[in-house]
Amino acid sequence: MQQLLTFHKRSSGRWDAQWNDQTGDQDLYRKVRQDSGTINLIIYNPTFKLAGSFILTQTQPSNKTLKLYELFGIKVERSPQRAVVGSDVTLSCTISKLSDTVSLQWKHRNSSQQDRRNTDQIRLNNTVYLIVRHVAIEDQELYTCEVQENGSSILTGKAHFSVYPDLYQESYTLYRSGTDRSELDLICRSVASTYNAAAWTWSSHHLPNQEKKIATASKSQPIDVNRTDFGSRLVPTVGHFNGRTFSVRIVPVLFDDAGVYTCSLGSRKFVTIKLITVKVTAEPSDAETEGDTVTPTCSVSDVTEPMRLVWINSDGRTVGEKTLNGRNGEEKSLRLIIQKADRGRGNWICAVFYQNRPQVLVPYYLEPSGK
């Protein structure tokens, strides 16, 4: 609580305003002004950090509250700042205060696309995150954060981000869960030239120094897929290589698919994708268990930079957290102990956070019976 202004009434009926502390937040003093001669305040171009309660209190002849205004703010951010076609983008929408009557959610501007498979959404405390996988050019202005109070929309924030089509010499990291609904699109294309040959190679995280060709093609010819390691899960997304576009898909993604994928067009390396995979296992693993606890474990394939494993419950609250730094011998997993009394809550999610943004969400669902 911070006193801002004290008002004194003149005999003429006008009010004089005196700031209580001019050494405080300079942004506050620049943006908050007295409506001349009155006890009204005007806030110019309010920013997120000015959200809060503004209270007008009478001090003479007796103490009482005359007015209370609650000013809410939302802040929309994106990560990374620069995205290329095929990479993932995490959008965050933070509200200054989340009351019981207020909800926060991401919406797609085209309602028919609301349940697209390429997005995941989760709320953690006062922030709702949206992970958009394999972004395309048309994704740039499609998402809005909506604030609802008692079911009615009261405020929206637009998330604009740029997606660059040129993939030449690009590299980025993708995170995928080892679940049935997980997909990996390996997108490679040239915007400037055509090429007579193309290849996708894979270096497993188990054997980082051994590259395997998993797909090759010659111009105007069908794409040849090596199914030794991926079987029928690896499929071309186009029938023939047209000299520019050479993309394949892995579905579903397995935990051991982690590694480095590289696309070459002609003799040029175009795009390099590092895939980090995440899985959840549980003990006991029986379909039915009557024990006192169940212990799901969230594991990550690689730790190249500091990241966090976070268990989140159905209320959007953190119930377990571990920071991984990639040190030799470090256990790349986080366990959660679920008591028998908590099983009815059902949903838990393991999230991998990098640079304070979730990169992948792996759900774990437990029925009240323990199934």
mmCIF file of C-alpha atoms in Angstrom:
data_model
loop_
_atom_site.group_PDB
_atom_site.id
_atom_site.type_symbol
_atom_site.label_atom_id
_atom_site.label_comp_id
_atom_site.label_asym_id
_atom_site.label_seq_id
_atom_site.Cartn_x
_atom_site.Cartn_y
_atom_site.Cartn_z
ATOM 1 C CA MET A 1 0.000 0.000 0.000
ATOM 2 C CA GLN A 2 1.413 3.359 -1.058
ATOM 3 C CA GLN A 3 -0.045 6.828 -0.454
ATOM 4 C CA LEU A 4 -0.099 8.827 -3.666
ATOM 5 C CA LEU A 5 -1.883 12.147 -3.167
ATOM 6 C CA THR A 6 -3.428 14.135 -0.343
ATOM 7 C CA PHE A 7 -6.212 16.576 -1.227
ATOM 8 C CA HIS A 8 -7.087 19.758 0.673
ATOM 9 C CA LYS A 9 -10.248 21.702 -0.107
ATOM 10 C CA ARG A 10 -10.047 25.455 -0.523
ATOM 11 C CA SER A 11 -12.756 27.866 0.560
ATOM 12 C CA SER A 12 -13.567 28.290 -3.118
ATOM 13 C CA GLY A 13 -14.482 24.617 -3.364
ATOM 14 C CA ARG A 14 -11.495 23.650 -5.480
ATOM 15 C CA TRP A 15 -9.134 20.903 -4.353
ATOM 16 C CA ASP A 16 -5.362 21.200 -4.073
ATOM 17 C CA ALA A 17 -3.341 17.995 -4.578
ATOM 18 C CA GLN A 18 -0.042 17.251 -2.905
ATOM 19 C CA TRP A 19 2.095 14.246 -3.799
ATOM 20 C CA ASN A 20 3.140 12.256 -0.741
ATOM 21 C CA ASP A 21 6.419 10.838 -2.057
ATOM 22 C CA GLN A 22 8.081 12.244 -5.156
ATOM 23 C CA THR A 23 11.031 9.829 -4.853
ATOM 24 C CA GLY A 24 8.977 6.741 -5.651
ATOM 25 C CA ASP A 25 7.963 5.182 -8.952
ATOM 26 C CA GLN A 26 8.633 7.831 -11.601
ATOM 27 C CA ASP A 27 6.401 6.052 -14.118
ATOM 28 C CA LEU A 28 3.545 6.426 -11.639
ATOM 29 C CA TYR A 29 4.102 10.167 -11.246
ATOM 30 C CA ARG A 30 4.331 10.675 -15.006
ATOM 31 C CA LYS A 31 1.117 8.819 -15.776
ATOM 32 C CA VAL A 32 -1.167 9.687 -12.825
ATOM 33 C CA ARG A 33 -2.492 13.249 -12.700
ATOM 34 C CA GLN A 34 -5.128 15.180 -10.797
ATOM 35 C CA ASP A 35 -8.152 16.258 -12.797
ATOM 36 C CA SER A 36 -7.577 19.940 -12.115
ATOM 37 C CA GLY A 37 -9.411 21.300 -9.079
ATOM 38 C CA THR A 38 -11.138 17.986 -8.272
ATOM 39 C CA ILE A 39 -10.404 14.798 -6.336
ATOM 40 C CA ASN A 40 -10.558 12.805 -9.562
ATOM 41 C CA LEU A 41 -7.456 11.128 -11.000
ATOM 42 C CA ILE A 42 -6.590 10.627 -14.656
ATOM 43 C CA ILE A 43 -4.226 7.803 -15.654
ATOM 44 C CA TYR A 44 -2.576 8.401 -19.037
ATOM 45 C CA ASN A 45 -1.565 5.363 -21.131
ATOM 46 C CA PRO A 46 -1.757 2.904 -18.215
ATOM 47 C CA THR A 47 0.829 0.132 -18.211
ATOM 48 C CA PHE A 48 0.652 -3.361 -16.761
ATOM 49 C CA LYS A 49 2.545 -2.441 -13.601
ATOM 50 C CA LEU A 50 -0.011 0.254 -12.709
ATOM 51 C CA ALA A 51 -2.667 -2.406 -12.123
ATOM 52 C CA GLY A 52 -3.967 -2.635 -8.569
ATOM 53 C CA SER A 53 -6.415 -1.004 -6.150
ATOM 54 C CA PHE A 54 -6.853 2.767 -6.124
ATOM 55 C CA ILE A 55 -8.596 3.853 -2.919
ATOM 56 C CA LEU A 56 -9.900 7.302 -1.970
ATOM 57 C CA THR A 57 -10.135 7.775 1.799
ATOM 58 C CA GLN A 58 -11.680 10.664 3.715
ATOM 59 C CA THR A 59 -9.580 11.601 6.758
ATOM 60 C CA GLN A 60 -11.596 14.525 8.196
ATOM 61 C CA PRO A 61 -13.932 14.894 9.926
ATOM 62 C CA SER A 62 -13.895 11.076 10.150
ATOM 63 C CA ASN A 63 -12.090 8.201 8.453
ATOM 64 C CA LYS A 64 -14.015 6.321 5.785
ATOM 65 C CA THR A 65 -13.478 4.918 2.309
ATOM 66 C CA LEU A 66 -15.239 6.923 -0.394
ATOM 67 C CA LYS A 67 -14.155 5.081 -3.547
ATOM 68 C CA LEU A 68 -12.292 1.919 -4.508
ATOM 69 C CA TYR A 69 -11.352 1.100 -8.081
ATOM 70 C CA GLU A 70 -9.703 -2.167 -9.083
ATOM 71 C CA LEU A 71 -7.529 -1.696 -12.171
ATOM 72 C CA PHE A 72 -6.713 -4.932 -13.992
ATOM 73 C CA GLY A 73 -4.055 -5.343 -16.656
ATOM 74 C CA ILE A 74 -3.006 -8.093 -19.036
ATOM 75 C CA LYS A 75 0.420 -8.584 -20.578
ATOM 76 C CA VAL A 76 0.906 -10.624 -23.747
ATOM 77 C CA GLU A 77 4.369 -11.932 -24.651
ATOM 78 C CA ARG A 78 5.890 -14.384 -27.110
ATOM 79 C CA SER A 79 8.972 -16.600 -27.177
ATOM 80 C CA PRO A 80 11.125 -16.839 -29.188
ATOM 81 C CA GLN A 81 11.092 -13.303 -30.525
ATOM 82 C CA ARG A 82 12.009 -14.564 -34.009
ATOM 83 C CA ALA A 83 10.307 -17.664 -35.394
ATOM 84 C CA VAL A 84 10.810 -19.548 -38.656
ATOM 85 C CA VAL A 85 8.385 -21.805 -40.482
ATOM 86 C CA GLY A 86 8.163 -25.158 -38.712
ATOM 87 C CA SER A 87 9.424 -24.010 -35.322
ATOM 88 C CA ASP A 88 7.365 -23.698 -32.110
ATOM 89 C CA VAL A 89 6.207 -20.487 -30.430
ATOM 90 C CA THR A 90 5.013 -20.120 -26.842
ATOM 91 C CA LEU A 91 2.585 -17.287 -26.130
ATOM 92 C CA SER A 92 1.912 -16.090 -22.593
ATOM 93 C CA CYS A 93 -0.920 -13.956 -21.249
ATOM 94 C CA THR A 94 -0.613 -12.709 -17.669
ATOM 95 C CA ILE A 95 -3.350 -10.952 -15.717
ATOM 96 C CA SER A 96 -2.420 -8.741 -12.793
ATOM 97 C CA LYS A 97 -4.951 -10.402 -10.487
ATOM 98 C CA LEU A 98 -7.044 -13.521 -11.041
ATOM 99 C CA SER A 99 -10.188 -13.490 -8.921
ATOM 100 C CA ASP A 100 -12.779 -16.244 -8.576
ATOM 101 C CA THR A 101 -15.121 -14.608 -11.097
ATOM 102 C CA VAL A 102 -12.440 -14.031 -13.740
ATOM 103 C CA SER A 103 -11.079 -16.573 -16.243
ATOM 104 C CA LEU A 104 -8.269 -16.313 -18.756
ATOM 105 C CA GLN A 105 -7.911 -18.258 -22.000
ATOM 106 C CA TRP A 106 -6.351 -18.215 -25.458
ATOM 107 C CA LYS A 107 -8.680 -18.230 -28.441
ATOM 108 C CA HIS A 108 -8.185 -18.805 -32.136
ATOM 109 C CA ARG A 109 -9.807 -16.114 -34.278
ATOM 110 C CA ASN A 110 -11.322 -18.813 -36.456
ATOM 111 C CA SER A 111 -13.628 -20.654 -34.047
ATOM 112 C CA SER A 112 -13.676 -23.738 -36.301
ATOM 113 C CA GLN A 113 -9.941 -24.127 -35.604
ATOM 114 C CA GLN A 114 -10.290 -23.868 -31.815
ATOM 115 C CA ASP A 115 -9.307 -27.504 -31.223
ATOM 116 C CA ARG A 116 -6.483 -27.765 -33.729
ATOM 117 C CA ARG A 117 -3.976 -30.461 -32.867
ATOM 118 C CA ASN A 118 -1.027 -28.111 -33.163
ATOM 119 C CA THR A 119 -1.719 -26.134 -29.969
ATOM 120 C CA ASP A 120 -1.643 -26.815 -26.226
ATOM 121 C CA GLN A 121 -2.874 -24.479 -23.516
ATOM 122 C CA ILE A 122 -2.256 -24.422 -19.775
ATOM 123 C CA ARG A 123 -2.796 -22.009 -16.919
ATOM 124 C CA LEU A 124 -0.215 -21.616 -14.183
ATOM 125 C CA ASN A 125 -1.116 -19.160 -11.410
ATOM 126 C CA ASN A 126 -2.015 -15.835 -13.136
ATOM 127 C CA THR A 127 -0.635 -16.757 -16.552
ATOM 128 C CA VAL A 128 -2.139 -18.812 -19.356
ATOM 129 C CA TYR A 129 0.299 -20.213 -21.922
ATOM 130 C CA LEU A 130 -0.358 -21.327 -25.489
ATOM 131 C CA ILE A 131 2.177 -23.520 -27.278
ATOM 132 C CA VAL A 132 1.813 -23.293 -31.063
ATOM 133 C CA ARG A 133 3.669 -26.115 -32.774
ATOM 134 C CA HIS A 134 5.096 -25.936 -36.285
ATOM 135 C CA VAL A 135 4.068 -22.334 -36.931
ATOM 136 C CA ALA A 136 3.141 -21.259 -40.442
ATOM 137 C CA ILE A 137 2.986 -17.813 -42.032
ATOM 138 C CA GLU A 138 -0.792 -17.680 -41.497
ATOM 139 C CA ASP A 139 -0.366 -18.150 -37.717
ATOM 140 C CA GLN A 140 1.068 -14.660 -37.236
ATOM 141 C CA GLU A 141 -2.140 -12.839 -36.234
ATOM 142 C CA LEU A 142 -4.531 -15.650 -35.320
ATOM 143 C CA TYR A 143 -4.420 -15.792 -31.518
ATOM 144 C CA THR A 144 -6.018 -13.579 -28.877
ATOM 145 C CA CYS A 145 -6.030 -13.776 -25.096
ATOM 146 C CA GLU A 146 -9.527 -13.291 -23.688
ATOM 147 C CA VAL A 147 -10.438 -12.241 -20.150
ATOM 148 C CA GLN A 148 -13.916 -13.262 -19.035
ATOM 149 C CA GLU A 149 -15.799 -12.163 -15.939
ATOM 150 C CA ASN A 150 -18.819 -14.283 -14.970
ATOM 151 C CA GLY A 151 -18.765 -15.790 -18.465
ATOM 152 C CA SER A 152 -18.736 -12.499 -20.392
ATOM 153 C CA SER A 153 -15.747 -11.255 -22.362
ATOM 154 C CA ILE A 154 -14.431 -7.994 -20.891
ATOM 155 C CA LEU A 155 -10.938 -7.648 -22.353
ATOM 156 C CA THR A 156 -8.790 -9.147 -25.112
ATOM 157 C CA GLY A 157 -5.115 -8.970 -25.938
ATOM 158 C CA LYS A 158 -3.759 -9.777 -29.391
ATOM 159 C CA ALA A 159 -0.599 -11.807 -29.886
ATOM 160 C CA HIS A 160 1.251 -10.803 -33.045
ATOM 161 C CA PHE A 161 4.466 -12.550 -33.946
ATOM 162 C CA SER A 162 6.507 -12.787 -37.129
ATOM 163 C CA VAL A 163 7.192 -16.050 -38.975
ATOM 164 C CA TYR A 164 10.024 -16.060 -41.520
ATOM 165 C CA PRO A 165 9.771 -18.408 -44.531
ATOM 166 C CA ASP A 166 13.488 -18.655 -45.338
ATOM 167 C CA LEU A 167 15.028 -21.744 -43.690
ATOM 168 C CA TYR A 168 18.531 -21.559 -45.140
ATOM 169 C CA GLN A 169 21.114 -22.213 -42.389
ATOM 170 C CA GLU A 170 18.431 -22.035 -39.690
ATOM 171 C CA SER A 171 18.541 -24.128 -36.515
ATOM 172 C CA TYR A 172 16.066 -24.500 -33.664
ATOM 173 C CA THR A 173 14.969 -26.895 -30.930
ATOM 174 C CA LEU A 174 11.648 -28.725 -30.693
ATOM 175 C CA TYR A 175 10.208 -30.526 -27.658
ATOM 176 C CA ARG A 176 7.808 -33.414 -28.097
ATOM 177 C CA SER A 177 6.077 -35.867 -25.787
ATOM 178 C CA GLY A 178 6.333 -39.575 -26.318
ATOM 179 C CA THR A 179 2.561 -40.017 -26.613
ATOM 180 C CA ASP A 180 0.135 -41.247 -29.273
ATOM 181 C CA ARG A 181 -0.949 -37.709 -30.216
ATOM 182 C CA SER A 182 2.550 -36.320 -30.640
ATOM 183 C CA GLU A 183 3.723 -35.315 -34.123
ATOM 184 C CA LEU A 184 6.996 -34.071 -35.546
ATOM 185 C CA ASP A 185 6.954 -32.243 -38.873
ATOM 186 C CA LEU A 186 10.413 -31.961 -40.431
ATOM 187 C CA ILE A 187 9.912 -28.994 -42.740
ATOM 188 C CA CYS A 188 12.541 -28.041 -45.306
ATOM 189 C CA ARG A 189 12.115 -25.672 -48.216
ATOM 190 C CA SER A 190 14.020 -23.258 -50.396
ATOM 191 C CA VAL A 191 12.544 -19.870 -51.265
ATOM 192 C CA ALA A 192 15.217 -18.775 -53.726
ATOM 193 C CA SER A 193 16.627 -21.741 -55.696
ATOM 194 C CA THR A 194 15.801 -25.230 -56.891
ATOM 195 C CA TYR A 195 17.960 -28.298 -56.241
ATOM 196 C CA ASN A 196 18.365 -31.690 -57.890
ATOM 197 C CA ALA A 197 18.760 -33.749 -54.702
ATOM 198 C CA ALA A 198 17.700 -33.640 -51.059
ATOM 199 C CA ALA A 199 18.256 -35.632 -47.862
ATOM 200 C CA TRP A 200 17.145 -35.726 -44.212
ATOM 201 C CA THR A 201 19.655 -37.187 -41.743
ATOM 202 C CA TRP A 202 19.250 -38.132 -38.081
ATOM 203 C CA SER A 203 21.791 -38.400 -35.275
ATOM 204 C CA SER A 204 20.266 -40.248 -32.331
ATOM 205 C CA HIS A 205 20.834 -38.769 -28.873
ATOM 206 C CA HIS A 206 22.242 -42.199 -27.949
ATOM 207 C CA LEU A 207 24.793 -42.024 -30.822
ATOM 208 C CA PRO A 208 25.336 -38.291 -31.465
ATOM 209 C CA ASN A 209 28.299 -38.796 -33.818
ATOM 210 C CA GLN A 210 26.581 -41.195 -36.210
ATOM 211 C CA GLU A 211 24.390 -39.672 -38.906
ATOM 212 C CA LYS A 212 21.817 -41.846 -40.656
ATOM 213 C CA LYS A 213 19.995 -40.888 -43.840
ATOM 214 C CA ILE A 214 16.280 -41.326 -43.136
ATOM 215 C CA ALA A 215 14.854 -39.806 -46.349
ATOM 216 C CA THR A 216 16.315 -38.946 -49.758
ATOM 217 C CA ALA A 217 14.983 -37.767 -53.115
ATOM 218 C CA SER A 218 15.920 -36.589 -56.584
ATOM 219 C CA LYS A 219 14.079 -33.790 -58.347
ATOM 220 C CA SER A 220 10.684 -34.816 -59.751
ATOM 221 C CA GLN A 221 11.076 -38.275 -58.166
ATOM 222 C CA PRO A 222 9.177 -39.885 -55.261
ATOM 223 C CA ILE A 223 10.696 -39.463 -51.803
ATOM 224 C CA ASP A 224 12.549 -42.565 -50.596
ATOM 225 C CA VAL A 225 12.100 -43.234 -46.861
ATOM 226 C CA ASN A 226 14.434 -45.423 -44.779
ATOM 227 C CA ARG A 227 12.158 -47.248 -42.332
ATOM 228 C CA THR A 228 14.905 -49.046 -40.393
ATOM 229 C CA ASP A 229 14.546 -46.943 -37.256
ATOM 230 C CA PHE A 230 11.089 -45.409 -37.604
ATOM 231 C CA GLY A 231 9.056 -48.034 -39.431
ATOM 232 C CA SER A 232 5.690 -46.816 -40.711
ATOM 233 C CA ARG A 233 5.824 -43.793 -38.393
ATOM 234 C CA LEU A 234 7.983 -41.861 -40.891
ATOM 235 C CA VAL A 235 6.013 -40.642 -43.898
ATOM 236 C CA PRO A 236 6.608 -38.012 -46.636
ATOM 237 C CA THR A 237 4.228 -35.040 -46.592
ATOM 238 C CA VAL A 238 4.566 -34.570 -50.377
ATOM 239 C CA GLY A 239 4.553 -37.191 -53.093
ATOM 240 C CA HIS A 240 7.516 -35.968 -55.164
ATOM 241 C CA PHE A 241 10.453 -33.671 -54.540
ATOM 242 C CA ASN A 242 9.884 -30.525 -56.628
ATOM 243 C CA GLY A 243 13.378 -29.113 -56.107
ATOM 244 C CA ARG A 244 12.257 -26.763 -53.321
ATOM 245 C CA THR A 245 10.092 -28.513 -50.698
ATOM 246 C CA PHE A 246 11.329 -31.646 -48.939
ATOM 247 C CA SER A 247 9.340 -32.411 -45.797
ATOM 248 C CA VAL A 248 8.553 -35.577 -43.857
ATOM 249 C CA ARG A 249 6.572 -36.359 -40.719
ATOM 250 C CA ILE A 250 7.035 -38.687 -37.731
ATOM 251 C CA VAL A 251 3.828 -39.733 -35.991
ATOM 252 C CA PRO A 252 3.576 -40.744 -33.252
ATOM 253 C CA VAL A 253 6.860 -39.583 -31.726
ATOM 254 C CA LEU A 254 8.664 -41.991 -29.400
ATOM 255 C CA PHE A 255 11.052 -41.082 -26.588
ATOM 256 C CA ASP A 256 14.042 -42.566 -28.454
ATOM 257 C CA ASP A 257 13.404 -40.386 -31.519
ATOM 258 C CA ALA A 258 15.353 -37.609 -29.762
ATOM 259 C CA GLY A 259 18.420 -36.312 -31.571
ATOM 260 C CA VAL A 260 19.473 -33.941 -34.337
ATOM 261 C CA TYR A 261 17.687 -33.855 -37.709
ATOM 262 C CA THR A 262 19.373 -32.085 -40.635
ATOM 263 C CA CYS A 263 18.002 -31.264 -44.088
ATOM 264 C CA SER A 264 20.336 -30.813 -47.059
ATOM 265 C CA LEU A 265 19.271 -29.508 -50.453
ATOM 266 C CA GLY A 266 21.962 -30.254 -52.998
ATOM 267 C CA SER A 267 25.269 -29.750 -51.171
ATOM 268 C CA ARG A 268 23.869 -27.084 -48.824
ATOM 269 C CA LYS A 269 22.725 -27.710 -45.278
ATOM 270 C CA PHE A 270 19.472 -25.873 -44.890
ATOM 271 C CA VAL A 271 17.838 -26.472 -41.530
ATOM 272 C CA THR A 272 18.970 -28.276 -38.363
ATOM 273 C CA ILE A 273 16.383 -29.352 -35.769
ATOM 274 C CA LYS A 274 17.286 -30.626 -32.331
ATOM 275 C CA LEU A 275 14.498 -32.808 -30.943
ATOM 276 C CA ILE A 276 14.166 -33.226 -27.175
ATOM 277 C CA THR A 277 11.588 -35.773 -26.057
ATOM 278 C CA VAL A 278 9.724 -36.155 -22.780
ATOM 279 C CA LYS A 279 7.848 -39.141 -21.339
ATOM 280 C CA VAL A 280 5.841 -40.010 -18.245
ATOM 281 C CA THR A 281 5.948 -43.447 -16.634
ATOM 282 C CA ALA A 282 4.250 -44.569 -13.432
ATOM 283 C CA GLU A 283 4.868 -47.006 -10.592
ATOM 284 C CA PRO A 284 3.121 -49.253 -9.985
ATOM 285 C CA SER A 285 2.335 -49.676 -13.664
ATOM 286 C CA ASP A 286 -0.662 -52.004 -13.129
ATOM 287 C CA ALA A 287 -3.916 -50.935 -14.707
ATOM 288 C CA GLU A 288 -5.559 -51.257 -11.293
ATOM 289 C CA THR A 289 -3.840 -50.585 -7.999
ATOM 290 C CA GLU A 290 -5.180 -50.352 -4.506
ATOM 291 C CA GLY A 291 -1.948 -49.093 -2.935
ATOM 292 C CA ASP A 292 -1.669 -45.888 -0.953
ATOM 293 C CA THR A 293 0.372 -44.016 -3.579
ATOM 294 C CA VAL A 294 1.113 -43.850 -7.298
ATOM 295 C CA THR A 295 4.410 -42.345 -8.465
ATOM 296 C CA PRO A 296 4.481 -40.887 -11.999
ATOM 297 C CA THR A 297 7.952 -39.917 -13.252
ATOM 298 C CA CYS A 298 8.593 -37.298 -15.922
ATOM 299 C CA SER A 299 11.838 -37.831 -17.878
ATOM 300 C CA VAL A 300 13.568 -35.733 -20.534
ATOM 301 C CA SER A 301 15.915 -37.124 -23.180
ATOM 302 C CA ASP A 302 18.515 -34.335 -23.211
ATOM 303 C CA VAL A 303 19.522 -31.277 -21.222
ATOM 304 C CA THR A 304 21.653 -28.943 -23.338
ATOM 305 C CA GLU A 305 20.800 -25.731 -21.462
ATOM 306 C CA PRO A 306 19.241 -25.086 -18.032
ATOM 307 C CA MET A 307 15.585 -26.084 -17.969
ATOM 308 C CA ARG A 308 12.915 -26.916 -15.423
ATOM 309 C CA LEU A 309 10.661 -29.944 -15.068
ATOM 310 C CA VAL A 310 7.389 -28.895 -13.425
ATOM 311 C CA TRP A 311 4.408 -30.973 -12.267
ATOM 312 C CA ILE A 312 1.147 -28.979 -12.437
ATOM 313 C CA ASN A 313 -2.170 -30.080 -10.945
ATOM 314 C CA SER A 314 -5.680 -29.552 -12.330
ATOM 315 C CA ASP A 315 -5.971 -26.262 -10.402
ATOM 316 C CA GLY A 316 -3.091 -24.765 -12.366
ATOM 317 C CA ARG A 317 -0.684 -24.873 -9.442
ATOM 318 C CA THR A 318 2.860 -26.210 -9.218
ATOM 319 C CA VAL A 319 3.098 -29.374 -7.096
ATOM 320 C CA GLY A 320 6.674 -30.373 -7.970
ATOM 321 C CA GLU A 321 9.645 -28.693 -9.633
ATOM 322 C CA LYS A 322 13.256 -29.466 -10.499
ATOM 323 C CA THR A 323 15.935 -27.449 -12.293
ATOM 324 C CA LEU A 324 18.218 -29.388 -14.658
ATOM 325 C CA ASN A 325 21.603 -27.994 -15.634
ATOM 326 C CA GLY A 326 22.958 -30.772 -17.881
ATOM 327 C CA ARG A 327 25.742 -31.858 -15.523
ATOM 328 C CA ASN A 328 27.258 -35.299 -16.000
ATOM 329 C CA GLY A 329 25.449 -37.919 -13.960
ATOM 330 C CA GLU A 330 22.464 -35.648 -13.330
ATOM 331 C CA GLU A 331 19.155 -37.496 -13.152
ATOM 332 C CA LYS A 332 16.999 -36.077 -15.938
ATOM 333 C CA SER A 333 13.649 -36.832 -14.303
ATOM 334 C CA LEU A 334 11.182 -35.638 -11.664
ATOM 335 C CA ARG A 335 8.918 -37.856 -9.582
ATOM 336 C CA LEU A 336 5.508 -36.976 -8.198
ATOM 337 C CA ILE A 337 3.907 -38.946 -5.373
ATOM 338 C CA ILE A 338 0.108 -39.018 -5.636
ATOM 339 C CA GLN A 339 -1.695 -40.048 -2.474
ATOM 340 C CA LYS A 340 -4.727 -42.301 -2.671
ATOM 341 C CA ALA A 341 -6.948 -39.486 -1.370
ATOM 342 C CA ASP A 342 -5.854 -37.212 -4.262
ATOM 343 C CA ARG A 343 -6.636 -39.616 -7.088
ATOM 344 C CA GLY A 344 -10.080 -38.163 -7.659
ATOM 345 C CA ARG A 345 -8.464 -34.940 -8.864
ATOM 346 C CA GLY A 346 -7.530 -36.834 -12.023
ATOM 347 C CA ASN A 347 -5.306 -34.619 -14.153
ATOM 348 C CA TRP A 348 -1.631 -33.814 -13.729
ATOM 349 C CA ILE A 349 0.675 -32.340 -16.341
ATOM 350 C CA CYS A 350 4.434 -32.472 -16.624
ATOM 351 C CA ALA A 351 5.761 -29.353 -18.317
ATOM 352 C CA VAL A 352 9.267 -28.619 -19.552
ATOM 353 C CA PHE A 353 10.137 -24.948 -19.037
ATOM 354 C CA TYR A 354 12.954 -23.261 -20.916
ATOM 355 C CA GLN A 355 13.635 -19.552 -20.368
ATOM 356 C CA ASN A 356 10.555 -19.455 -18.107
ATOM 357 C CA ARG A 357 8.226 -20.635 -20.887
ATOM 358 C CA PRO A 358 6.644 -24.094 -21.215
ATOM 359 C CA GLN A 359 7.917 -25.939 -24.294
ATOM 360 C CA VAL A 360 5.908 -29.154 -24.051
ATOM 361 C CA LEU A 361 3.072 -30.520 -21.907
ATOM 362 C CA VAL A 362 2.764 -34.222 -21.077
ATOM 363 C CA PRO A 363 -0.544 -35.170 -19.423
ATOM 364 C CA TYR A 364 -0.958 -37.859 -16.805
ATOM 365 C CA TYR A 365 -4.502 -38.934 -15.945
ATOM 366 C CA LEU A 366 -5.445 -41.187 -13.054
ATOM 367 C CA GLU A 367 -9.004 -42.331 -12.477
ATOM 368 C CA PRO A 368 -10.265 -42.408 -8.883
ATOM 369 C CA SER A 369 -10.074 -46.211 -8.948
ATOM 370 C CA GLY A 370 -6.345 -45.975 -9.619
ATOM 371 C CA LYS A 371 -6.652 -47.044 -13.264
#
